[in-house]
Coordinates of C-alpha atoms and ligand atoms in Angstrom, one line a residue:
M3 CA 117.7 99.6 102.8
Q4 CA 118.2 96.4 103.4
V5 CA 117.4 94.1 106.5
L6 CA 118.8 90.0 106.7
V7 CA 116.3 87.9 108.1
I8 CA 118.1 84.4 109.9
N9 CA 116.0 81.9 111.0
C10 CA 118.5 79.4 111.8
G11 CA 116.4 76.4 113.7
S12 CA 117.5 73.1 114.8
S13 CA 116.1 71.0 110.9
S14 CA 117.0 74.5 109.4
V15 CA 118.2 77.6 108.8
K16 CA 116.1 79.4 106.1
Y17 CA 117.2 83.6 105.6
Q18 CA 115.6 86.0 104.4
L19 CA 117.6 89.7 102.6
I20 CA 114.5 92.1 102.8
K21 CA 114.7 95.6 101.1
L22 CA 112.7 98.2 102.9
P23 CA 110.4 100.1 101.7
S24 CA 109.7 98.5 99.5
C25 CA 109.4 95.0 100.8
E26 CA 110.8 93.3 97.9
K27 CA 112.9 90.3 99.2
V28 CA 116.2 90.3 97.0
L29 CA 117.2 86.6 98.6
L30 CA 115.5 83.4 99.6
G31 CA 117.3 80.9 101.0
K32 CA 117.3 77.3 103.1
I33 CA 119.1 75.6 104.6
E34 CA 118.9 71.6 105.5
I35 CA 120.6 70.6 108.7
D36 CA 121.9 66.8 108.9
P37 CA 121.8 65.9 112.5
A38 CA 124.5 63.6 112.5
D39 CA 126.7 66.4 111.8
N40 CA 128.2 68.6 115.0
T41 CA 129.3 71.3 113.1
A42 CA 125.8 71.7 110.4
H43 CA 125.1 75.5 111.6
E44 CA 128.7 76.8 111.0
T45 CA 128.4 75.5 107.7
A46 CA 125.3 76.5 106.8
I47 CA 125.6 80.5 108.5
R48 CA 129.4 80.7 105.6
A49 CA 127.1 79.5 102.7
L50 CA 124.1 82.3 103.9
I51 CA 127.5 84.5 104.3
E52 CA 129.4 83.6 100.7
E53 CA 125.4 84.1 99.0
T54 CA 125.1 87.5 100.8
Q55 CA 128.5 88.5 100.7
Q56 CA 128.1 90.7 97.3
H57 CA 124.8 92.1 98.8
Q58 CA 124.4 95.4 101.1
I59 CA 123.1 94.1 104.6
D60 CA 122.5 97.4 106.7
A61 CA 120.8 95.3 109.6
I62 CA 119.8 91.9 110.6
G63 CA 116.6 90.3 112.2
H64 CA 117.1 87.0 114.2
R65 CA 113.8 84.3 114.6
V66 CA 114.4 84.2 118.1
V67 CA 111.5 81.3 119.5
H68 CA 111.5 81.9 123.6
G69 CA 112.0 85.3 124.9
G70 CA 109.9 84.6 127.9
N71 CA 108.2 86.8 130.0
E72 CA 111.0 89.5 129.7
F73 CA 110.8 90.9 126.2
S74 CA 107.4 92.5 125.4
E75 CA 109.5 94.5 121.8
P76 CA 112.4 92.6 119.4
V77 CA 115.7 93.9 121.1
T78 CA 119.6 94.8 120.0
V79 CA 121.5 91.6 120.9
T80 CA 124.1 92.9 124.0
D81 CA 125.0 90.2 126.2
A82 CA 122.4 90.6 128.8
V83 CA 120.4 89.2 126.2
I84 CA 122.7 86.8 125.0
D85 CA 122.5 86.0 128.5
S86 CA 118.6 85.3 128.6
I87 CA 118.3 83.6 125.7
E88 CA 120.7 81.1 127.4
K89 CA 118.1 80.9 130.4
H90 CA 115.4 80.0 127.9
S91 CA 116.9 77.7 126.2
A92 CA 116.0 75.1 128.9
D93 CA 112.0 76.0 127.9
A94 CA 112.9 75.7 124.3
P95 CA 115.3 73.6 124.1
L96 CA 114.4 72.5 120.0
H97 CA 114.2 76.2 118.9
N98 CA 116.6 78.5 121.3
P99 CA 120.4 77.0 121.3
F100 CA 119.6 76.7 117.6
N101 CA 118.8 80.9 117.6
L102 CA 121.7 81.7 119.8
L103 CA 123.8 80.5 117.3
G104 CA 123.2 81.2 114.3
I105 CA 123.3 84.9 116.5
Q106 CA 126.6 84.1 117.7
L107 CA 127.7 82.8 114.0
A108 CA 126.6 86.0 112.2
Q109 CA 127.4 88.3 115.3
H110 CA 131.4 87.0 114.0
Q111 CA 130.9 87.6 110.8
W112 CA 129.3 91.2 110.7
P113 CA 130.3 92.8 114.5
Q114 CA 129.5 96.1 112.5
I115 CA 125.8 96.0 112.0
P116 CA 123.1 96.0 114.7
H117 CA 121.5 92.1 115.0
I118 CA 118.3 92.0 116.7
A119 CA 116.4 89.5 118.6
V120 CA 112.7 89.0 117.4
F121 CA 110.6 86.8 119.8
D122 CA 107.8 84.5 119.5
T123 CA 107.0 85.0 122.4
A124 CA 106.8 89.3 122.7
F125 CA 104.1 90.1 121.1
H126 CA 102.2 88.0 124.3
A127 CA 104.6 88.9 126.8
G128 CA 101.7 91.4 128.7
M129 CA 99.1 89.2 128.7
P130 CA 97.3 89.2 131.7
K131 CA 98.4 87.2 134.3
R132 CA 94.5 85.2 134.7
A133 CA 95.4 84.0 130.3
S134 CA 99.2 83.0 131.4
S135 CA 98.6 81.2 134.9
Y136 CA 98.1 77.6 134.9
A137 CA 96.2 76.8 138.5
I138 CA 98.6 75.0 139.8
N139 CA 100.4 76.1 143.3
P140 CA 102.1 79.5 142.2
A141 CA 105.5 78.5 144.3
V142 CA 106.1 75.2 142.3
A143 CA 105.2 77.8 139.0
D144 CA 107.5 80.0 140.1
Q145 CA 110.5 78.2 141.1
H146 CA 109.7 76.0 137.3
R147 CA 108.6 78.5 135.1
V148 CA 105.6 76.8 134.2
R149 CA 103.2 79.2 133.1
R150 CA 101.7 80.1 129.5
F151 CA 104.4 82.4 127.7
G152 CA 102.5 81.7 123.6
F153 CA 104.2 81.5 120.6
H154 CA 104.1 82.4 116.6
G155 CA 103.4 86.0 118.5
T156 CA 104.8 87.9 115.6
S157 CA 102.8 86.1 112.8
H158 CA 99.6 87.1 115.0
Q159 CA 100.7 90.8 115.3
Y160 CA 101.6 90.9 111.6
V161 CA 98.0 89.3 110.4
A162 CA 96.6 91.0 113.3
Q163 CA 97.5 94.8 111.5
L164 CA 97.7 93.8 107.8
A165 CA 93.2 93.0 108.6
A166 CA 93.3 96.6 110.3
D167 CA 94.2 97.9 107.4
H168 CA 91.7 96.4 105.6
L169 CA 88.7 96.8 107.6
K170 CA 90.3 101.0 107.2
T171 CA 89.7 100.2 111.6
P172 CA 92.6 101.4 113.8
V173 CA 93.6 97.7 115.3
D174 CA 93.2 99.5 118.9
E175 CA 89.2 99.6 118.4
L176 CA 89.8 95.8 116.6
R177 CA 88.5 91.9 118.8
T178 CA 89.8 90.1 116.5
V179 CA 91.1 85.9 116.5
T180 CA 92.9 84.8 114.5
L181 CA 94.1 82.0 113.7
H182 CA 97.5 80.5 111.9
L183 CA 96.8 77.6 111.2
G184 CA 100.1 75.5 109.3
N185 CA 102.2 72.7 110.7
G186 CA 102.3 74.9 113.7
A187 CA 98.9 76.3 115.2
S188 CA 98.2 79.0 117.1
A189 CA 94.4 80.9 117.8
C190 CA 95.0 84.2 119.6
A191 CA 92.7 86.3 120.8
V192 CA 94.0 90.5 119.9
E193 CA 91.6 92.9 121.8
Y194 CA 92.1 96.3 120.9
G195 CA 95.5 96.0 119.5
R196 CA 96.8 93.4 122.2
S197 CA 97.3 89.3 122.7
V198 CA 94.8 89.1 125.8
E199 CA 94.9 85.0 125.0
T200 CA 96.4 82.5 122.8
S201 CA 96.7 78.9 122.4
M202 CA 100.1 77.9 123.0
G203 CA 101.1 77.3 126.6
M204 CA 104.7 77.1 128.0
T205 CA 105.7 75.3 125.4
P206 CA 104.1 74.6 121.8
L207 CA 102.3 71.5 122.2
E208 CA 99.1 73.1 123.7
G209 CA 96.5 74.1 122.2
L210 CA 95.0 73.5 118.7
V211 CA 95.5 70.4 117.0
M212 CA 98.6 70.7 115.0
G213 CA 100.3 68.7 112.3
T214 CA 102.0 65.7 114.2
R215 CA 100.9 67.7 117.5
S216 CA 97.6 66.6 120.0
G217 CA 97.7 70.0 121.1
D218 CA 95.4 70.3 124.5
I219 CA 95.7 66.7 126.1
D220 CA 94.1 65.9 129.7
A221 CA 96.9 66.0 132.0
G222 CA 95.8 63.0 133.7
A223 CA 96.3 61.1 130.7
V224 CA 100.1 61.8 130.6
L225 CA 99.9 60.7 133.8
S226 CA 97.9 57.2 133.5
L227 CA 100.4 57.0 129.8
L228 CA 103.3 56.8 132.0
R229 CA 102.0 55.2 135.6
S230 CA 101.1 52.8 133.0
G231 CA 105.0 51.9 131.8
A232 CA 104.0 51.6 128.4
Y233 CA 105.7 54.7 127.4
Q234 CA 108.9 55.9 128.5
V235 CA 109.3 60.0 129.2
S236 CA 110.5 60.5 125.7
E237 CA 108.6 58.0 123.8
L238 CA 105.7 60.7 125.4
D239 CA 107.4 63.4 123.9
E240 CA 107.9 61.7 120.3
L241 CA 103.7 60.7 120.9
L242 CA 102.8 63.5 121.5
N243 CA 104.8 66.1 119.1
R244 CA 105.5 63.9 116.4
Q245 CA 103.0 61.2 116.6
S246 CA 99.7 62.9 116.8
G247 CA 97.7 65.5 114.8
L248 CA 96.3 65.2 111.9
A249 CA 99.3 63.3 111.5
G250 CA 97.8 61.1 114.2
L251 CA 94.5 61.0 113.7
S252 CA 94.3 60.2 110.1
G253 CA 97.4 57.5 109.9
I254 CA 98.2 59.5 106.9
G255 CA 101.4 62.3 107.1
N256 CA 100.6 66.1 108.1
D257 CA 99.4 67.0 105.2
L258 CA 96.4 68.3 104.9
R259 CA 96.0 68.5 101.3
E260 CA 96.6 64.9 101.4
I261 CA 94.1 64.1 104.6
E262 CA 91.6 65.5 101.8
T263 CA 91.7 64.0 99.3
S264 CA 91.0 60.9 101.2
A265 CA 88.3 62.2 103.3
E266 CA 86.3 62.3 99.8
Q267 CA 86.9 59.2 98.9
G268 CA 85.5 58.0 102.6
D269 CA 88.3 57.3 105.3
E270 CA 86.8 57.7 108.1
S271 CA 90.3 58.2 110.1
A272 CA 90.9 60.9 107.9
Q273 CA 87.2 62.2 107.8
L274 CA 87.8 62.2 112.0
A275 CA 90.8 64.1 111.5
I276 CA 89.6 66.9 109.8
N277 CA 86.5 67.2 111.8
V278 CA 88.9 67.2 115.5
F279 CA 90.8 69.8 114.2
A280 CA 88.1 72.3 112.8
H281 CA 86.1 71.2 116.3
R282 CA 88.8 71.9 117.9
A283 CA 89.5 75.9 116.6
R284 CA 85.7 76.4 116.8
K285 CA 85.5 76.3 120.5
Y286 CA 88.9 78.5 120.6
I287 CA 86.2 81.0 118.0
G288 CA 83.9 80.9 120.9
A289 CA 86.1 81.3 124.0
Y290 CA 87.9 84.1 123.3
A291 CA 84.5 86.1 121.7
A292 CA 83.6 85.5 125.2
I293 CA 87.2 86.7 126.6
M294 CA 87.1 89.2 125.0
G295 CA 83.2 90.5 125.4
G296 CA 82.5 90.1 121.3
L297 CA 84.2 90.1 118.7
D298 CA 84.2 91.4 114.6
A299 CA 86.6 89.6 113.0
I300 CA 88.9 86.3 112.4
V301 CA 91.6 86.4 110.4
F302 CA 92.4 82.8 108.7
T303 CA 96.3 82.3 107.9
G304 CA 99.0 79.5 107.9
G305 CA 99.5 77.4 105.3
I306 CA 96.2 75.6 106.0
G307 CA 94.1 79.0 107.3
E308 CA 95.3 80.8 103.8
N309 CA 95.1 78.0 101.4
S310 CA 91.8 75.3 102.5
A311 CA 89.1 76.6 101.8
T312 CA 86.9 73.5 103.1
M313 CA 88.7 73.8 106.4
R314 CA 87.6 77.3 107.1
R315 CA 84.5 76.5 106.0
R316 CA 83.7 73.7 108.3
I317 CA 85.4 76.6 111.3
A318 CA 83.2 78.5 110.5
Q319 CA 80.5 77.0 110.2
R320 CA 78.3 77.2 113.3
L321 CA 79.0 80.8 114.2
E322 CA 75.9 82.6 112.8
F323 CA 75.2 83.1 116.5
L324 CA 78.3 85.3 116.9
G325 CA 77.3 86.9 113.5
V326 CA 79.7 85.1 111.2
R327 CA 78.8 84.5 108.2
L328 CA 80.3 83.5 105.7
S329 CA 80.7 84.1 101.5
D330 CA 81.0 80.9 100.1
D331 CA 81.6 82.1 97.2
L332 CA 84.4 84.0 98.8
N333 CA 85.8 81.4 100.3
R334 CA 86.1 79.2 97.4
N335 CA 87.6 81.4 95.5
A336 CA 89.9 83.3 98.0
R337 CA 93.7 82.5 97.2
P338 CA 95.4 85.6 99.8
A339 CA 98.5 85.9 97.9
T340 CA 102.3 88.5 97.9
D341 CA 100.6 90.6 95.4
Q342 CA 97.8 90.4 98.1
P343 CA 97.6 89.9 100.7
V344 CA 94.4 90.1 102.4
V345 CA 90.8 87.8 101.0
E346 CA 87.3 88.9 102.4
I347 CA 85.5 85.9 102.9
S348 CA 82.3 86.4 104.6
E349 CA 79.3 88.1 103.3
P350 CA 78.5 91.8 102.8
H351 CA 76.1 91.6 106.1
S352 CA 78.2 89.1 108.1
R353 CA 78.1 91.7 110.9
V354 CA 82.1 89.9 111.7
R355 CA 84.1 90.3 109.4
V356 CA 86.1 86.7 108.3
L357 CA 89.5 87.6 106.4
A358 CA 92.1 84.7 104.5
V359 CA 96.2 86.1 105.5
R360 CA 99.0 86.1 103.7
T361 CA 101.3 86.0 106.6
D362 CA 104.6 86.6 106.4
E363 CA 107.0 86.9 109.7
G364 CA 110.6 87.4 107.5
L365 CA 108.7 90.6 106.9
M366 CA 107.6 91.5 110.0
I367 CA 111.2 90.4 111.1
A368 CA 112.2 92.9 108.8
R369 CA 110.6 95.5 109.2
Q370 CA 110.3 95.5 113.8
T371 CA 114.6 95.4 113.0
A372 CA 115.0 98.0 111.3
R373 CA 112.4 100.0 113.0
I374 CA 114.4 98.6 116.6
A375 CA 118.1 99.9 114.7
A376 CA 116.8 102.9 114.0
A377 CA 115.5 103.8 117.3
E378 CA 119.1 103.1 118.8
N379 CA 120.6 105.1 116.7
Q380 CA 118.3 107.8 117.3
R381 CA 119.4 107.6 120.3
N382 CA 122.8 107.7 119.8
S383 CA 123.0 110.7 117.2
P384 CA 119.4 112.1 117.2
R385 CA 117.7 113.8 114.5
T386 CA 116.5 117.3 116.1
I387 CA 114.7 120.0 115.5
P388 CA 114.9 123.1 116.5
I389 CA 112.0 124.4 118.7
A390 CA 110.0 127.5 119.1
V391 CA 108.0 128.4 121.7
S392 CA 104.5 131.2 120.3
A393 CA 103.3 134.4 121.9
R394 CA 99.8 134.9 120.9
H395 CA 100.1 137.1 118.8
L396 CA 97.9 137.6 115.1
H397 CA 98.0 138.0 111.3
L398 CA 95.5 140.7 110.1
T399 CA 94.2 141.8 106.5
A400 CA 94.7 145.1 105.1
E401 CA 91.2 146.6 105.7
T402 CA 91.0 145.3 109.5
F403 CA 94.8 146.7 110.4
A404 CA 93.3 149.7 108.4
K405 CA 89.5 150.1 111.0
L406 CA 92.3 149.6 113.5
F407 CA 95.0 151.6 113.5
G408 CA 93.5 154.0 110.9
P409 CA 94.0 154.8 106.6
E410 CA 97.0 155.8 106.5
A411 CA 98.7 153.5 108.2
T412 CA 101.4 151.3 107.0
P413 CA 102.6 148.8 109.8
T414 CA 105.5 149.0 111.2
K415 CA 108.7 146.2 111.2
Y416 CA 110.3 145.9 115.0
K417 CA 112.3 142.4 113.8
D418 CA 112.5 139.4 112.0
I419 CA 111.5 136.2 113.3
S420 CA 112.4 132.7 111.7
Q421 CA 110.5 132.0 109.1
P422 CA 112.0 134.1 106.0
G423 CA 110.1 137.3 105.3
Q424 CA 108.1 137.3 108.4
Y425 CA 108.1 139.3 110.8
A426 CA 107.3 140.9 114.1
C427 CA 105.2 144.5 114.6
E428 CA 105.4 148.1 116.5
E429 CA 101.9 147.6 116.6
K430 CA 99.8 145.3 119.3
V431 CA 96.1 144.9 119.6
N432 CA 93.3 144.3 122.4
L433 CA 91.4 141.1 121.9
I434 CA 88.3 141.4 124.1
G435 CA 86.3 138.5 124.6
P436 CA 82.7 138.1 126.6
R437 CA 84.5 137.5 129.9
N438 CA 88.3 139.0 129.9
R439 CA 90.0 141.0 127.7
I440 CA 93.8 140.3 126.6
D441 CA 95.9 143.9 125.9
G442 CA 98.9 144.3 124.1
V443 CA 99.4 141.5 121.4
R444 CA 101.3 142.0 118.9
L445 CA 100.8 141.6 114.8
L446 CA 102.9 139.9 112.7
G447 CA 103.8 141.0 108.7
P448 CA 103.4 141.6 106.4
L449 CA 100.0 141.8 106.0
R450 CA 97.8 138.2 104.7
R451 CA 94.3 138.0 102.9
V452 CA 92.9 136.9 106.3
D453 CA 92.4 137.7 109.5
Q454 CA 93.4 135.0 112.1
I455 CA 94.4 135.0 115.8
E456 CA 96.2 133.1 117.8
I457 CA 95.8 131.7 121.5
A458 CA 96.8 129.0 123.4
R459 CA 94.3 127.2 125.7
T460 CA 94.5 129.1 128.5
D461 CA 94.3 132.2 127.0
E462 CA 90.2 131.0 125.4
F463 CA 89.3 130.6 129.6
R464 CA 90.4 134.3 130.5
L465 CA 88.9 135.4 127.6
G466 CA 85.7 133.4 127.7
I467 CA 85.9 132.2 124.1
D468 CA 86.3 128.9 123.3
A469 CA 88.1 128.2 119.8
P470 CA 89.3 125.8 117.8
I471 CA 92.5 123.4 117.1
R472 CA 93.5 124.5 113.6
D473 CA 96.3 124.6 111.1
S474 CA 97.0 128.4 110.3
G475 CA 95.2 130.1 107.5
K476 CA 92.5 127.2 107.7
V477 CA 90.1 129.3 109.7
E478 CA 86.5 129.4 108.1
G479 CA 83.5 128.7 110.8
S480 CA 86.2 129.4 113.8
A481 CA 85.5 131.5 116.6
P482 CA 84.5 135.2 116.6
I483 CA 86.7 137.6 118.7
T484 CA 86.3 141.5 119.2
L485 CA 89.4 143.6 118.3
E486 CA 90.5 147.0 119.8
G487 CA 93.4 149.2 118.4
P488 CA 94.0 152.9 118.7
Y489 CA 92.7 154.5 116.4
G490 CA 88.9 151.9 115.8
T491 CA 87.0 148.6 117.3
V492 CA 86.3 145.8 114.8
E493 CA 84.2 142.4 115.6
L494 CA 85.3 139.7 114.0
T495 CA 83.4 136.9 113.3
E496 CA 85.7 134.4 113.4
G497 CA 89.2 134.1 113.0
L498 CA 89.9 133.4 116.4
I499 CA 91.6 129.7 116.2
C500 CA 95.0 128.1 119.4
A501 CA 96.6 126.7 116.3
R502 CA 97.9 123.4 115.5
R503 CA 101.8 122.0 116.2
H504 CA 103.7 121.9 113.2
I505 CA 106.9 121.4 111.5
H506 CA 108.3 123.9 109.0
M507 CA 110.6 121.9 106.7
H508 CA 112.5 123.1 103.8
P509 CA 112.8 120.0 100.8
D510 CA 115.8 119.2 101.9
D511 CA 114.6 119.2 106.0
A512 CA 110.9 116.7 104.4
K513 CA 113.4 114.0 102.2
D514 CA 116.1 113.8 105.1
F515 CA 113.8 113.0 107.8
S516 CA 111.6 110.7 105.3
V517 CA 108.5 112.2 105.5
Q518 CA 106.0 114.5 103.7
D519 CA 104.3 117.9 103.9
R520 CA 100.6 117.6 105.9
E521 CA 102.0 114.1 107.8
I522 CA 101.6 114.1 110.8
V523 CA 104.4 112.9 112.9
E524 CA 105.2 112.8 117.0
V525 CA 108.2 114.8 118.8
A526 CA 109.8 113.7 122.6
I527 CA 111.0 116.4 123.9
T528 CA 114.1 114.6 126.4
G529 CA 116.2 115.4 128.7
G530 CA 114.4 117.8 129.8
P531 CA 112.8 118.4 133.6
R532 CA 109.8 117.0 131.7
D533 CA 109.8 115.1 129.2
L534 CA 107.0 115.3 126.8
A535 CA 106.2 113.0 123.4
F536 CA 104.1 115.5 121.1
G537 CA 102.0 113.7 118.5
D538 CA 99.3 114.4 116.2
V539 CA 102.1 117.2 114.7
L540 CA 101.1 118.2 111.7
V541 CA 104.4 118.5 108.9
R542 CA 104.2 121.6 106.6
V543 CA 107.1 122.0 103.1
N544 CA 107.5 125.0 101.8
E545 CA 110.8 126.1 99.6
N546 CA 110.4 129.4 102.0
Y547 CA 110.4 127.2 105.2
K548 CA 113.2 127.2 107.7
L549 CA 113.0 123.9 110.3
E550 CA 111.7 124.8 112.9
M551 CA 109.2 122.9 114.9
H552 CA 106.1 125.5 116.9
I553 CA 103.8 125.0 119.7
D554 CA 102.1 127.8 121.5
T555 CA 102.8 128.8 125.2
D556 CA 100.9 126.6 127.6
E557 CA 102.8 123.3 124.9
G558 CA 105.8 124.7 125.6
N559 CA 105.5 125.3 129.2
A560 CA 103.9 121.3 129.6
A561 CA 107.2 120.1 128.9
E562 CA 108.7 123.7 130.7
L563 CA 110.9 124.1 127.6
T564 CA 113.8 127.2 127.9
R565 CA 114.6 129.1 125.0
G566 CA 116.7 126.7 121.6
S567 CA 115.2 123.8 122.8
A568 CA 115.1 121.0 120.0
G569 CA 112.5 118.1 120.3
E570 CA 113.4 114.9 118.0
L571 CA 111.5 113.2 115.5
M572 CA 110.3 110.3 116.6
V573 CA 111.3 107.0 114.2
D574 CA 107.8 105.1 114.4
T575 CA 107.1 103.4 110.7
V576 CA 109.6 102.1 108.4
E577 CA 110.2 104.4 106.1
S578 CA 111.5 107.4 109.2
A579 CA 113.1 103.3 110.3
C580 CA 115.4 103.1 106.7
A581 CA 115.4 107.1 106.4
V582 CA 117.7 106.8 109.7
L583 CA 119.8 104.3 108.6
K584 CA 120.5 106.0 105.0
K585 CA 121.6 109.0 107.0
S586 CA 123.8 107.4 109.8
R587 CA 125.3 105.4 106.5
G588 CA 126.4 109.1 105.5
Ligands
LIG601 P1 102.7 76.3 107.3 O1 103.5 75.0 108.3 O2 102.2 77.1 107.7 O3 104.1 76.0 106.0 O4 101.7 74.6 106.7 C1 102.4 74.2 106.6 C2 100.8 72.8 105.8 O5 99.9 73.4 105.4 C3 100.8 71.3 104.5 O6 101.0 70.6 105.7 C4 99.1 71.4 104.3 O7 99.0 70.7 105.1 C5 98.5 73.0 104.6 N1 98.6 73.4 103.1 C6 98.8 73.9 102.3 N2 98.4 73.8 101.3 C7 97.4 73.4 101.1 C8 96.0 73.0 100.9 N3 96.0 74.1 99.9 N4 95.4 72.9 101.0 C9 94.8 72.7 102.2 N5 96.1 72.6 103.3 C10 97.2 72.7 102.8

């Protein structure tokens, strides 16, 4: 599938056409906007349409800067979503109106393709109130929406996930400070996968030193400048947003490369700019470690974070007390790139791992767009899997069967069951446990190479045995059980299991669902009296299988399933999202 990502800003329209799941960038473009031309955005979008005309587009992702605290996830663009983006335009006048214009022009051009809005604020929407509140009168704060929203969320979330993948630790087990240091700059405390603090606030002006923005400044200083009469509001806006930061301090401009060169040549203003920038970033790392009660990783990203080894070294200085040990060699040579987006730059014994990560907001928007578009599609035409609830049963070897039913006996077919070649037998066996017995458990044929008795958790309590959850066939070291048949009794040392829930799939089904043998998936049961999502469902693919999910009676009862029930395979990977959208295209 191919996702078109549109970032329609005030000064440029950027776009990328991204192929998924391969992540290949098919097209990449940027059209500058002439601020004096009222129709410039329309002209730019028309140029974009022209450029993409020959290409397949399955979904369109729109970057939207401000979604307030309303959107914690990307959403399909509806009239209500457009109203909300419009409402937040007052808070982000330089961004939202243009983002919205891009959406409306693209919707007009591609009315049949799903449009998804991906918000910079979404990742921070769940920030705790203590982090999102300014200490001012709450009534005033509410009335004027004076609260901290945070921005750059797409980038923070993306690099935190890449870092977790690199560290081979689930993101929800890590406390990470991500530093997005570009022309705009912000820090984020990502505690167990969630943004719990970030340095940008109500607007993207708060926090770190940026290319031309001041970052943190005493509100009293702003009042004082206004009161002095030397500055009008618009002039203050210009001073703090466009004439401050690295550019303001250095007097050179906002490009750190030039500032670093001048600093080396002894320029004191350039040196001060670098020092203030690094000091501020280091201050935030310490603060965020304190807020999270510890720190496992620091991630540098953005133009400066990815490219300036000297700035990374300065920022990481004096953080040894936290367990941060940067490797000068690794840091100096680190060049995160598309083919190797994560480079570790800490010493091997550093308790806190330090990484330089190449951010890719376009790719993140494309992936999120695919996921949301597929989920929407799924809601409209779900990919269902029939569910069979397996009552307790057993599979026996010929040897055990003979001991239970006599040397001359053979299993007698009672009826076929759903999986080809499998059948229920007339024969039944009694299970005897230390506490209790369960009589009349049915044998399934044909006979197998190992004895396997499958019971539910409730049965375990009745028998007084703790049976492990196992895949079918994996009985080694499982629980012992005594079997009683009409001819004799057998004491098995292993063979009693609680079967792991699984889905039988023919290779054609696996291709259809875009899953592989032994993949772990999630299946949702909806529309019944007790909706339930089953995680840890094992996919088993075999030429001889028919599509069916098998669960035990406890699981069936928990979801109150009736005969003929079905579940839906949930869309949780980009690969499955692609499969859904591909199928919907026919
Ligand atoms: P971004 O907004 O993420 O594109 O970051 C842009 C900024 O990254 C530029 O203004 C530069 O200051 C900085 N930058 C890019 N490459 C380097 C480099 N090799 N060394 C220092 N700073 C760099």
